[in-house]
Amino acid sequence: MTVWERLRNPCGWRAGAKQISVDAMLPLLVIPILAVIAAQAFLCTVVVFVVTPVLVYYLHHNFLRFLLRTKFFLMWTITSVLMMMLVFEISVVPLLEILPEENFVFIMCVVGGMWCGYRTKLHADTTVQEAAVSIQSLELGEGSGELCVTCRRRAPPRAYHCRLCQTCILNREYHCKWLDCCIGSSNLKSYLGCLFFSAIAFIYGSNLTMTSVCHPFILIGTVLLPDDCSDVYHQLDIALCFVSALYSLLVGLVLICYLIYHLRLLYSNTTSNERRLDIKNQYDHGMLKNVSRLFCCKT
């Protein structure tokens, strides 16, 4: 608490000083440091990309999961997007290897992803506020639907409680830590748009960066792919571009997997939360439970 008190914003605010939590400040410091370390050599790049997920998991498992609404993952998302945008516009575009039309398409995809992400969080926050007002206005057990044992109010069908948002979310998918909001029927379309535009922006920006700092080859027509990237570590700024492009490519591939996963769920008219519950029921009552007992797993 003493450290948090020292991190108060010294600027004047109408409502007084704003307190900045330590978990929200960590990505602002960690991501640039990791990027500079990864840009030193190829071995450093491999080590950073392997150690970083382990480090994030360690922080979450031992510290962050005890905070009800940590801003660590949201700030990680914002810092990553801003860092990759700055590296691209400051270091890659001046190399004069990218056409203005390509840069325009990239910027439009980034803006589209950020706008859809903002709409996703906005709709989620509005849903939580409306649910909080309805809880205050309803008596215990009043309304239609099944009674939620946690928030003690009648929830509509296919609504599930989120312990982080502290309310029931209709057609709840999961609580997205990277946007710090729940994904449900109110913001699913915006979330899919965020995944779509962000995946295009990350992968397209990665390709533009790698074909600018590496030796490219022509795949089909005007489509270029990187060929030889062995000399990117001779200059720090070029190495930063390469590390940023590699990070962007990995994130883009993960977003495509999430997009395909949600499209499959929409096609089957179910949600990821319902699928998890079905798997849990099969685990508790089916053959998986017997297999777990066979291997002495806890049930």
PDB file of C-alpha atoms in Angstrom:
ATOM      1  CA  MET A   1       0.000   0.000   0.000  1.00  0.00           C
ATOM      2  CA  THR A   2       2.932   2.328   0.608  1.00  0.00           C
ATOM      3  CA  VAL A   3       4.199   1.722  -2.930  1.00  0.00           C
ATOM      4  CA  TRP A   4       0.720   2.321  -4.355  1.00  0.00           C
ATOM      5  CA  GLU A   5       0.525   5.596  -2.432  1.00  0.00           C
ATOM      6  CA  ARG A   6       3.852   6.722  -3.943  1.00  0.00           C
ATOM      7  CA  LEU A   7       2.548   5.991  -7.460  1.00  0.00           C
ATOM      8  CA  ARG A   8      -0.314   8.460  -7.233  1.00  0.00           C
ATOM      9  CA  ASN A   9      -0.567  10.760 -10.204  1.00  0.00           C
ATOM     10  CA  PRO A  10       0.742  14.206  -9.152  1.00  0.00           C
ATOM     11  CA  CYS A  11      -1.399  16.031 -11.750  1.00  0.00           C
ATOM     12  CA  GLY A  12      -4.525  17.854 -10.697  1.00  0.00           C
ATOM     13  CA  TRP A  13      -7.849  16.081 -11.169  1.00  0.00           C
ATOM     14  CA  ARG A  14     -11.378  17.214 -10.452  1.00  0.00           C
ATOM     15  CA  ALA A  15     -11.996  14.216  -8.210  1.00  0.00           C
ATOM     16  CA  GLY A  16      -8.595  14.382  -6.546  1.00  0.00           C
ATOM     17  CA  ALA A  17      -5.457  12.313  -7.090  1.00  0.00           C
ATOM     18  CA  LYS A  18      -5.738   9.127  -9.135  1.00  0.00           C
ATOM     19  CA  GLN A  19      -4.148   6.010  -7.702  1.00  0.00           C
ATOM     20  CA  ILE A  20      -2.295   3.797 -10.198  1.00  0.00           C
ATOM     21  CA  SER A  21      -2.024   0.151  -9.179  1.00  0.00           C
ATOM     22  CA  VAL A  22       1.258  -1.702  -9.473  1.00  0.00           C
ATOM     23  CA  ASP A  23      -0.235  -4.482 -11.612  1.00  0.00           C
ATOM     24  CA  ALA A  24      -1.347  -1.911 -14.209  1.00  0.00           C
ATOM     25  CA  MET A  25       2.115  -0.337 -14.310  1.00  0.00           C
ATOM     26  CA  LEU A  26       4.060  -3.580 -14.821  1.00  0.00           C
ATOM     27  CA  PRO A  27       3.382  -4.029 -18.575  1.00  0.00           C
ATOM     28  CA  LEU A  28       4.508  -0.460 -19.274  1.00  0.00           C
ATOM     29  CA  LEU A  29       7.914  -1.365 -17.852  1.00  0.00           C
ATOM     30  CA  VAL A  30       8.233  -5.065 -18.653  1.00  0.00           C
ATOM     31  CA  ILE A  31       7.316  -5.127 -22.373  1.00  0.00           C
ATOM     32  CA  PRO A  32       9.884  -2.534 -23.578  1.00  0.00           C
ATOM     33  CA  ILE A  33      12.601  -4.153 -21.456  1.00  0.00           C
ATOM     34  CA  LEU A  34      11.806  -7.608 -22.834  1.00  0.00           C
ATOM     35  CA  ALA A  35      11.797  -6.225 -26.395  1.00  0.00           C
ATOM     36  CA  VAL A  36      15.249  -4.676 -25.975  1.00  0.00           C
ATOM     37  CA  ILE A  37      16.641  -7.868 -24.440  1.00  0.00           C
ATOM     38  CA  ALA A  38      15.169  -9.992 -27.251  1.00  0.00           C
ATOM     39  CA  ALA A  39      16.739  -7.706 -29.865  1.00  0.00           C
ATOM     40  CA  GLN A  40      20.300  -8.422 -28.711  1.00  0.00           C
ATOM     41  CA  ALA A  41      20.734 -11.802 -30.409  1.00  0.00           C
ATOM     42  CA  PHE A  42      18.780 -14.714 -31.813  1.00  0.00           C
ATOM     43  CA  LEU A  43      19.342 -16.746 -28.651  1.00  0.00           C
ATOM     44  CA  CYS A  44      17.989 -13.868 -26.567  1.00  0.00           C
ATOM     45  CA  THR A  45      14.903 -13.770 -28.777  1.00  0.00           C
ATOM     46  CA  VAL A  46      14.244 -17.467 -28.247  1.00  0.00           C
ATOM     47  CA  VAL A  47      14.792 -17.198 -24.493  1.00  0.00           C
ATOM     48  CA  VAL A  48      12.474 -14.179 -24.136  1.00  0.00           C
ATOM     49  CA  PHE A  49       9.684 -15.765 -26.181  1.00  0.00           C
ATOM     50  CA  VAL A  50       9.925 -18.959 -24.119  1.00  0.00           C
ATOM     51  CA  VAL A  51      10.325 -17.351 -20.689  1.00  0.00           C
ATOM     52  CA  THR A  52       7.676 -14.613 -21.068  1.00  0.00           C
ATOM     53  CA  PRO A  53       4.594 -16.930 -21.047  1.00  0.00           C
ATOM     54  CA  VAL A  54       6.045 -18.742 -18.037  1.00  0.00           C
ATOM     55  CA  LEU A  55       6.649 -15.419 -16.274  1.00  0.00           C
ATOM     56  CA  VAL A  56       3.109 -14.193 -16.980  1.00  0.00           C
ATOM     57  CA  TYR A  57       1.649 -17.479 -15.755  1.00  0.00           C
ATOM     58  CA  TYR A  58       3.758 -17.287 -12.582  1.00  0.00           C
ATOM     59  CA  LEU A  59       2.584 -13.727 -11.866  1.00  0.00           C
ATOM     60  CA  HIS A  60      -1.031 -14.666 -12.482  1.00  0.00           C
ATOM     61  CA  HIS A  61      -0.936 -17.875 -10.461  1.00  0.00           C
ATOM     62  CA  ASN A  62       0.820 -16.378  -7.433  1.00  0.00           C
ATOM     63  CA  PHE A  63      -0.332 -12.746  -7.354  1.00  0.00           C
ATOM     64  CA  LEU A  64      -2.756 -11.497 -10.001  1.00  0.00           C
ATOM     65  CA  ARG A  65      -5.489 -14.076  -9.512  1.00  0.00           C
ATOM     66  CA  PHE A  66      -6.034 -12.778  -5.977  1.00  0.00           C
ATOM     67  CA  LEU A  67      -7.022  -9.360  -7.371  1.00  0.00           C
ATOM     68  CA  LEU A  68     -10.696  -9.198  -8.308  1.00  0.00           C
ATOM     69  CA  ARG A  69     -10.314  -6.995 -11.411  1.00  0.00           C
ATOM     70  CA  THR A  70      -6.637  -6.693 -12.257  1.00  0.00           C
ATOM     71  CA  LYS A  71      -5.700  -4.334 -15.104  1.00  0.00           C
ATOM     72  CA  PHE A  72      -2.466  -6.199 -15.847  1.00  0.00           C
ATOM     73  CA  PHE A  73      -3.702  -8.049 -18.949  1.00  0.00           C
ATOM     74  CA  LEU A  74      -5.611  -5.044 -20.315  1.00  0.00           C
ATOM     75  CA  MET A  75      -2.522  -2.863 -19.978  1.00  0.00           C
ATOM     76  CA  TRP A  76      -0.456  -5.655 -21.570  1.00  0.00           C
ATOM     77  CA  THR A  77      -2.770  -5.525 -24.595  1.00  0.00           C
ATOM     78  CA  ILE A  78      -2.674  -1.732 -24.859  1.00  0.00           C
ATOM     79  CA  THR A  79       1.101  -1.550 -24.374  1.00  0.00           C
ATOM     80  CA  SER A  80       1.736  -4.282 -26.961  1.00  0.00           C
ATOM     81  CA  VAL A  81      -0.426  -2.581 -29.592  1.00  0.00           C
ATOM     82  CA  LEU A  82       1.106   0.842 -28.981  1.00  0.00           C
ATOM     83  CA  MET A  83       4.670  -0.511 -28.987  1.00  0.00           C
ATOM     84  CA  MET A  84       4.211  -2.405 -32.256  1.00  0.00           C
ATOM     85  CA  MET A  85       2.520   0.599 -33.861  1.00  0.00           C
ATOM     86  CA  LEU A  86       5.368   2.906 -32.825  1.00  0.00           C
ATOM     87  CA  VAL A  87       8.027   0.476 -34.036  1.00  0.00           C
ATOM     88  CA  PHE A  88       6.246   0.077 -37.362  1.00  0.00           C
ATOM     89  CA  GLU A  89       5.654   3.776 -38.020  1.00  0.00           C
ATOM     90  CA  ILE A  90       8.976   5.067 -36.660  1.00  0.00           C
ATOM     91  CA  SER A  91      11.419   2.350 -37.757  1.00  0.00           C
ATOM     92  CA  VAL A  92       9.809   0.348 -40.579  1.00  0.00           C
ATOM     93  CA  VAL A  93       8.007   2.985 -42.665  1.00  0.00           C
ATOM     94  CA  PRO A  94      11.131   5.233 -43.007  1.00  0.00           C
ATOM     95  CA  LEU A  95      12.925   2.337 -44.712  1.00  0.00           C
ATOM     96  CA  LEU A  96      10.806   3.228 -47.781  1.00  0.00           C
ATOM     97  CA  GLU A  97      10.066  -0.437 -48.505  1.00  0.00           C
ATOM     98  CA  ILE A  98       6.320  -0.101 -47.876  1.00  0.00           C
ATOM     99  CA  LEU A  99       3.842   1.545 -50.224  1.00  0.00           C
ATOM    100  CA  PRO A 100       1.531   4.247 -48.817  1.00  0.00           C
ATOM    101  CA  GLU A 101      -1.460   2.077 -49.735  1.00  0.00           C
ATOM    102  CA  GLU A 102      -0.085  -0.809 -47.684  1.00  0.00           C
ATOM    103  CA  ASN A 103       0.501   1.447 -44.696  1.00  0.00           C
ATOM    104  CA  PHE A 104      -3.041   2.828 -45.055  1.00  0.00           C
ATOM    105  CA  VAL A 105      -4.574  -0.667 -45.071  1.00  0.00           C
ATOM    106  CA  PHE A 106      -2.525  -1.611 -42.012  1.00  0.00           C
ATOM    107  CA  ILE A 107      -3.589   1.502 -40.088  1.00  0.00           C
ATOM    108  CA  MET A 108      -7.257   0.947 -40.990  1.00  0.00           C
ATOM    109  CA  CYS A 109      -7.095  -2.627 -39.676  1.00  0.00           C
ATOM    110  CA  VAL A 110      -5.469  -1.441 -36.444  1.00  0.00           C
ATOM    111  CA  VAL A 111      -8.085   1.291 -35.993  1.00  0.00           C
ATOM    112  CA  GLY A 112     -10.864  -1.210 -36.747  1.00  0.00           C
ATOM    113  CA  GLY A 113      -9.542  -3.644 -34.159  1.00  0.00           C
ATOM    114  CA  MET A 114      -9.163  -0.926 -31.525  1.00  0.00           C
ATOM    115  CA  TRP A 115     -12.656   0.446 -32.223  1.00  0.00           C
ATOM    116  CA  CYS A 116     -14.264  -3.006 -32.014  1.00  0.00           C
ATOM    117  CA  GLY A 117     -12.334  -3.708 -28.811  1.00  0.00           C
ATOM    118  CA  TYR A 118     -13.546  -0.427 -27.338  1.00  0.00           C
ATOM    119  CA  ARG A 119     -17.135  -1.254 -28.321  1.00  0.00           C
ATOM    120  CA  THR A 120     -16.760  -4.714 -26.797  1.00  0.00           C
ATOM    121  CA  LYS A 121     -15.693  -3.311 -23.443  1.00  0.00           C
ATOM    122  CA  LEU A 122     -18.236  -0.483 -23.599  1.00  0.00           C
ATOM    123  CA  HIS A 123     -21.173  -2.840 -24.176  1.00  0.00           C
ATOM    124  CA  ALA A 124     -19.919  -5.167 -21.437  1.00  0.00           C
ATOM    125  CA  ASP A 125     -19.619  -2.333 -18.906  1.00  0.00           C
ATOM    126  CA  THR A 126     -23.095  -1.085 -19.845  1.00  0.00           C
ATOM    127  CA  THR A 127     -24.536  -4.561 -19.316  1.00  0.00           C
ATOM    128  CA  VAL A 128     -22.874  -4.843 -15.896  1.00  0.00           C
ATOM    129  CA  GLN A 129     -24.207  -1.414 -14.836  1.00  0.00           C
ATOM    130  CA  GLU A 130     -27.732  -2.253 -15.975  1.00  0.00           C
ATOM    131  CA  ALA A 131     -27.566  -5.559 -14.131  1.00  0.00           C
ATOM    132  CA  ALA A 132     -26.400  -3.786 -10.961  1.00  0.00           C
ATOM    133  CA  VAL A 133     -29.336  -1.379 -11.164  1.00  0.00           C
ATOM    134  CA  SER A 134     -31.795  -4.212 -11.723  1.00  0.00           C
ATOM    135  CA  ILE A 135     -30.388  -6.082  -8.719  1.00  0.00           C
ATOM    136  CA  GLN A 136     -31.017  -3.072  -6.518  1.00  0.00           C
ATOM    137  CA  SER A 137     -34.562  -2.678  -7.823  1.00  0.00           C
ATOM    138  CA  LEU A 138     -35.560  -6.372  -7.557  1.00  0.00           C
ATOM    139  CA  GLU A 139     -36.382  -8.231  -4.401  1.00  0.00           C
ATOM    140  CA  LEU A 140     -34.958 -11.660  -3.664  1.00  0.00           C
ATOM    141  CA  GLY A 141     -36.266 -14.209  -6.141  1.00  0.00           C
ATOM    142  CA  GLU A 142     -38.431 -11.717  -8.038  1.00  0.00           C
ATOM    143  CA  GLY A 143     -38.705 -12.001 -11.830  1.00  0.00           C
ATOM    144  CA  SER A 144     -38.654 -14.876 -14.294  1.00  0.00           C
ATOM    145  CA  GLY A 145     -36.056 -17.525 -14.992  1.00  0.00           C
ATOM    146  CA  GLU A 146     -33.877 -19.649 -12.768  1.00  0.00           C
ATOM    147  CA  LEU A 147     -32.604 -18.250  -9.496  1.00  0.00           C
ATOM    148  CA  CYS A 148     -28.881 -17.504  -9.480  1.00  0.00           C
ATOM    149  CA  VAL A 149     -27.460 -18.742  -6.191  1.00  0.00           C
ATOM    150  CA  THR A 150     -24.659 -16.155  -6.285  1.00  0.00           C
ATOM    151  CA  CYS A 151     -26.304 -12.816  -7.066  1.00  0.00           C
ATOM    152  CA  ARG A 152     -29.704 -14.007  -5.747  1.00  0.00           C
ATOM    153  CA  ARG A 153     -31.890 -12.869  -8.620  1.00  0.00           C
ATOM    154  CA  ARG A 154     -33.822 -14.475 -11.423  1.00  0.00           C
ATOM    155  CA  ALA A 155     -31.641 -14.803 -14.503  1.00  0.00           C
ATOM    156  CA  PRO A 156     -32.928 -15.466 -18.050  1.00  0.00           C
ATOM    157  CA  PRO A 157     -32.216 -18.819 -19.740  1.00  0.00           C
ATOM    158  CA  ARG A 158     -28.616 -19.364 -20.896  1.00  0.00           C
ATOM    159  CA  ALA A 159     -27.366 -16.667 -18.511  1.00  0.00           C
ATOM    160  CA  TYR A 160     -24.393 -17.557 -16.325  1.00  0.00           C
ATOM    161  CA  HIS A 161     -22.807 -15.783 -13.398  1.00  0.00           C
ATOM    162  CA  CYS A 162     -19.361 -14.185 -13.655  1.00  0.00           C
ATOM    163  CA  ARG A 163     -17.557 -13.833 -10.366  1.00  0.00           C
ATOM    164  CA  LEU A 164     -15.384 -11.013 -11.708  1.00  0.00           C
ATOM    165  CA  CYS A 165     -18.232  -8.914 -13.119  1.00  0.00           C
ATOM    166  CA  GLN A 166     -20.424 -10.008 -10.163  1.00  0.00           C
ATOM    167  CA  THR A 167     -23.523 -10.416 -12.304  1.00  0.00           C
ATOM    168  CA  CYS A 168     -25.186 -12.863 -14.710  1.00  0.00           C
ATOM    169  CA  ILE A 169     -24.217 -12.512 -18.384  1.00  0.00           C
ATOM    170  CA  LEU A 170     -26.597 -13.699 -21.117  1.00  0.00           C
ATOM    171  CA  ASN A 171     -24.965 -16.279 -23.414  1.00  0.00           C
ATOM    172  CA  ARG A 172     -21.715 -15.864 -21.519  1.00  0.00           C
ATOM    173  CA  GLU A 173     -18.611 -17.090 -23.345  1.00  0.00           C
ATOM    174  CA  TYR A 174     -15.908 -16.278 -20.807  1.00  0.00           C
ATOM    175  CA  HIS A 175     -14.310 -13.349 -19.023  1.00  0.00           C
ATOM    176  CA  CYS A 176     -11.659 -12.005 -21.395  1.00  0.00           C
ATOM    177  CA  LYS A 177      -8.752 -10.860 -19.231  1.00  0.00           C
ATOM    178  CA  TRP A 178      -7.032  -9.152 -22.176  1.00  0.00           C
ATOM    179  CA  LEU A 179     -10.007  -6.756 -22.558  1.00  0.00           C
ATOM    180  CA  ASP A 180     -11.040  -6.904 -18.877  1.00  0.00           C
ATOM    181  CA  CYS A 181     -14.687  -7.669 -19.648  1.00  0.00           C
ATOM    182  CA  CYS A 182     -17.122 -10.527 -20.105  1.00  0.00           C
ATOM    183  CA  ILE A 183     -18.048 -11.730 -23.592  1.00  0.00           C
ATOM    184  CA  GLY A 184     -21.762 -12.391 -24.046  1.00  0.00           C
ATOM    185  CA  SER A 185     -24.701 -11.715 -26.336  1.00  0.00           C
ATOM    186  CA  SER A 186     -24.407  -7.939 -25.848  1.00  0.00           C
ATOM    187  CA  ASN A 187     -20.872  -7.642 -27.243  1.00  0.00           C
ATOM    188  CA  LEU A 188     -20.133 -10.878 -29.113  1.00  0.00           C
ATOM    189  CA  LYS A 189     -20.384  -9.241 -32.561  1.00  0.00           C
ATOM    190  CA  SER A 190     -17.987  -6.477 -31.539  1.00  0.00           C
ATOM    191  CA  TYR A 191     -15.632  -9.061 -30.056  1.00  0.00           C
ATOM    192  CA  LEU A 192     -15.603 -11.088 -33.278  1.00  0.00           C
ATOM    193  CA  GLY A 193     -14.911  -7.882 -35.208  1.00  0.00           C
ATOM    194  CA  CYS A 194     -12.043  -7.129 -32.829  1.00  0.00           C
ATOM    195  CA  LEU A 195     -10.586 -10.606 -33.397  1.00  0.00           C
ATOM    196  CA  PHE A 196     -10.985 -10.306 -37.181  1.00  0.00           C
ATOM    197  CA  PHE A 197      -9.440  -6.859 -37.664  1.00  0.00           C
ATOM    198  CA  SER A 198      -6.741  -7.439 -35.042  1.00  0.00           C
ATOM    199  CA  ALA A 199      -5.678 -10.743 -36.608  1.00  0.00           C
ATOM    200  CA  ILE A 200      -5.394  -9.104 -40.036  1.00  0.00           C
ATOM    201  CA  ALA A 201      -3.494  -6.139 -38.595  1.00  0.00           C
ATOM    202  CA  PHE A 202      -1.022  -8.293 -36.656  1.00  0.00           C
ATOM    203  CA  ILE A 203      -0.293 -10.759 -39.463  1.00  0.00           C
ATOM    204  CA  TYR A 204      -0.270  -8.152 -42.240  1.00  0.00           C
ATOM    205  CA  GLY A 205       1.938  -5.807 -40.204  1.00  0.00           C
ATOM    206  CA  SER A 206       4.263  -8.703 -39.404  1.00  0.00           C
ATOM    207  CA  ASN A 207       4.597  -9.552 -43.098  1.00  0.00           C
ATOM    208  CA  LEU A 208       5.258  -5.928 -44.052  1.00  0.00           C
ATOM    209  CA  THR A 209       7.891  -5.597 -41.345  1.00  0.00           C
ATOM    210  CA  MET A 210       9.711  -8.855 -42.070  1.00  0.00           C
ATOM    211  CA  THR A 211       9.812  -8.235 -45.820  1.00  0.00           C
ATOM    212  CA  SER A 212      11.277  -4.802 -45.079  1.00  0.00           C
ATOM    213  CA  VAL A 213      14.049  -5.816 -42.677  1.00  0.00           C
ATOM    214  CA  CYS A 214      14.772  -9.249 -44.199  1.00  0.00           C
ATOM    215  CA  HIS A 215      15.616 -10.345 -47.721  1.00  0.00           C
ATOM    216  CA  PRO A 216      12.223 -11.142 -49.313  1.00  0.00           C
ATOM    217  CA  PHE A 217      11.217 -13.378 -52.172  1.00  0.00           C
ATOM    218  CA  ILE A 218       8.213 -13.164 -54.473  1.00  0.00           C
ATOM    219  CA  LEU A 219       5.568 -15.781 -53.740  1.00  0.00           C
ATOM    220  CA  ILE A 220       2.779 -14.881 -56.195  1.00  0.00           C
ATOM    221  CA  GLY A 221       2.605 -11.658 -58.182  1.00  0.00           C
ATOM    222  CA  THR A 222       3.303  -8.839 -55.723  1.00  0.00           C
ATOM    223  CA  VAL A 223       2.991 -10.997 -52.574  1.00  0.00           C
ATOM    224  CA  LEU A 224       6.312 -11.069 -50.708  1.00  0.00           C
ATOM    225  CA  LEU A 225       7.511 -13.356 -47.954  1.00  0.00           C
ATOM    226  CA  PRO A 226      10.702 -13.096 -45.866  1.00  0.00           C
ATOM    227  CA  ASP A 227      13.550 -15.337 -46.956  1.00  0.00           C
ATOM    228  CA  ASP A 228      16.834 -14.559 -45.154  1.00  0.00           C
ATOM    229  CA  CYS A 229      16.756 -12.763 -41.778  1.00  0.00           C
ATOM    230  CA  SER A 230      20.233 -13.682 -40.591  1.00  0.00           C
ATOM    231  CA  ASP A 231      21.586 -10.115 -40.553  1.00  0.00           C
ATOM    232  CA  VAL A 232      18.762  -8.362 -38.678  1.00  0.00           C
ATOM    233  CA  TYR A 233      20.695  -8.368 -35.381  1.00  0.00           C
ATOM    234  CA  HIS A 234      23.487  -6.142 -36.729  1.00  0.00           C
ATOM    235  CA  GLN A 235      21.511  -3.004 -35.824  1.00  0.00           C
ATOM    236  CA  LEU A 236      19.384  -2.561 -32.723  1.00  0.00           C
ATOM    237  CA  ASP A 237      16.524  -0.757 -34.468  1.00  0.00           C
ATOM    238  CA  ILE A 238      16.286  -3.416 -37.182  1.00  0.00           C
ATOM    239  CA  ALA A 239      16.399  -6.142 -34.538  1.00  0.00           C
ATOM    240  CA  LEU A 240      13.562  -4.428 -32.656  1.00  0.00           C
ATOM    241  CA  CYS A 241      11.523  -4.418 -35.854  1.00  0.00           C
ATOM    242  CA  PHE A 242      12.166  -8.132 -36.345  1.00  0.00           C
ATOM    243  CA  VAL A 243      11.262  -8.994 -32.742  1.00  0.00           C
ATOM    244  CA  SER A 244       8.108  -6.898 -32.980  1.00  0.00           C
ATOM    245  CA  ALA A 245       7.145  -8.627 -36.236  1.00  0.00           C
ATOM    246  CA  LEU A 246       7.703 -12.067 -34.731  1.00  0.00           C
ATOM    247  CA  TYR A 247       5.627 -11.153 -31.677  1.00  0.00           C
ATOM    248  CA  SER A 248       2.909  -9.732 -33.933  1.00  0.00           C
ATOM    249  CA  LEU A 249       2.838 -12.918 -36.015  1.00  0.00           C
ATOM    250  CA  LEU A 250       2.400 -15.147 -32.974  1.00  0.00           C
ATOM    251  CA  VAL A 251      -0.393 -12.970 -31.580  1.00  0.00           C
ATOM    252  CA  GLY A 252      -2.129 -12.889 -34.959  1.00  0.00           C
ATOM    253  CA  LEU A 253      -2.094 -16.680 -35.226  1.00  0.00           C
ATOM    254  CA  VAL A 254      -3.583 -17.001 -31.743  1.00  0.00           C
ATOM    255  CA  LEU A 255      -6.346 -14.525 -32.637  1.00  0.00           C
ATOM    256  CA  ILE A 256      -7.173 -16.488 -35.802  1.00  0.00           C
ATOM    257  CA  CYS A 257      -7.539 -19.653 -33.706  1.00  0.00           C
ATOM    258  CA  TYR A 258      -9.906 -17.832 -31.341  1.00  0.00           C
ATOM    259  CA  LEU A 259     -11.908 -16.466 -34.280  1.00  0.00           C
ATOM    260  CA  ILE A 260     -12.303 -19.912 -35.861  1.00  0.00           C
ATOM    261  CA  TYR A 261     -13.243 -21.353 -32.464  1.00  0.00           C
ATOM    262  CA  HIS A 262     -16.028 -18.806 -31.933  1.00  0.00           C
ATOM    263  CA  LEU A 263     -17.335 -19.205 -35.475  1.00  0.00           C
ATOM    264  CA  ARG A 264     -17.620 -22.943 -34.870  1.00  0.00           C
ATOM    265  CA  LEU A 265     -19.513 -22.251 -31.633  1.00  0.00           C
ATOM    266  CA  LEU A 266     -21.911 -19.935 -33.479  1.00  0.00           C
ATOM    267  CA  TYR A 267     -22.468 -22.587 -36.121  1.00  0.00           C
ATOM    268  CA  SER A 268     -23.337 -25.157 -33.436  1.00  0.00           C
ATOM    269  CA  ASN A 269     -25.520 -22.620 -31.543  1.00  0.00           C
ATOM    270  CA  THR A 270     -23.633 -22.967 -28.268  1.00  0.00           C
ATOM    271  CA  THR A 271     -21.160 -21.009 -26.163  1.00  0.00           C
ATOM    272  CA  SER A 272     -17.743 -21.817 -24.813  1.00  0.00           C
ATOM    273  CA  ASN A 273     -19.121 -21.654 -21.270  1.00  0.00           C
ATOM    274  CA  GLU A 274     -21.828 -24.227 -22.092  1.00  0.00           C
ATOM    275  CA  ARG A 275     -19.258 -26.444 -23.774  1.00  0.00           C
ATOM    276  CA  ARG A 276     -17.061 -26.306 -20.687  1.00  0.00           C
ATOM    277  CA  LEU A 277     -20.037 -27.271 -18.537  1.00  0.00           C
ATOM    278  CA  ASP A 278     -20.819 -30.214 -20.844  1.00  0.00           C
ATOM    279  CA  ILE A 279     -17.227 -31.405 -20.665  1.00  0.00           C
ATOM    280  CA  LYS A 280     -17.292 -31.039 -16.883  1.00  0.00           C
ATOM    281  CA  ASN A 281     -20.495 -33.088 -16.660  1.00  0.00           C
ATOM    282  CA  GLN A 282     -18.973 -35.767 -18.856  1.00  0.00           C
ATOM    283  CA  TYR A 283     -15.897 -35.723 -16.656  1.00  0.00           C
ATOM    284  CA  ASP A 284     -17.959 -36.042 -13.467  1.00  0.00           C
ATOM    285  CA  HIS A 285     -20.355 -38.713 -14.687  1.00  0.00           C
ATOM    286  CA  GLY A 286     -18.707 -40.429 -17.611  1.00  0.00           C
ATOM    287  CA  MET A 287     -15.735 -42.453 -18.619  1.00  0.00           C
ATOM    288  CA  LEU A 288     -13.225 -39.638 -18.009  1.00  0.00           C
ATOM    289  CA  LYS A 289     -13.851 -39.857 -14.277  1.00  0.00           C
ATOM    290  CA  ASN A 290     -13.025 -43.566 -14.265  1.00  0.00           C
ATOM    291  CA  VAL A 291      -9.863 -42.900 -16.268  1.00  0.00           C
ATOM    292  CA  SER A 292      -8.825 -40.185 -13.828  1.00  0.00           C
ATOM    293  CA  ARG A 293      -9.324 -42.564 -10.924  1.00  0.00           C
ATOM    294  CA  LEU A 294      -7.225 -45.136 -12.753  1.00  0.00           C
ATOM    295  CA  PHE A 295      -4.302 -42.683 -12.906  1.00  0.00           C
ATOM    296  CA  CYS A 296      -4.886 -41.441  -9.317  1.00  0.00           C
ATOM    297  CA  CYS A 297      -6.005 -37.974 -10.385  1.00  0.00           C
ATOM    298  CA  LYS A 298      -8.030 -35.838  -8.003  1.00  0.00           C
ATOM    299  CA  THR A 299     -11.760 -35.736  -8.807  1.00  0.00           C
TER     300      THR A 299
END
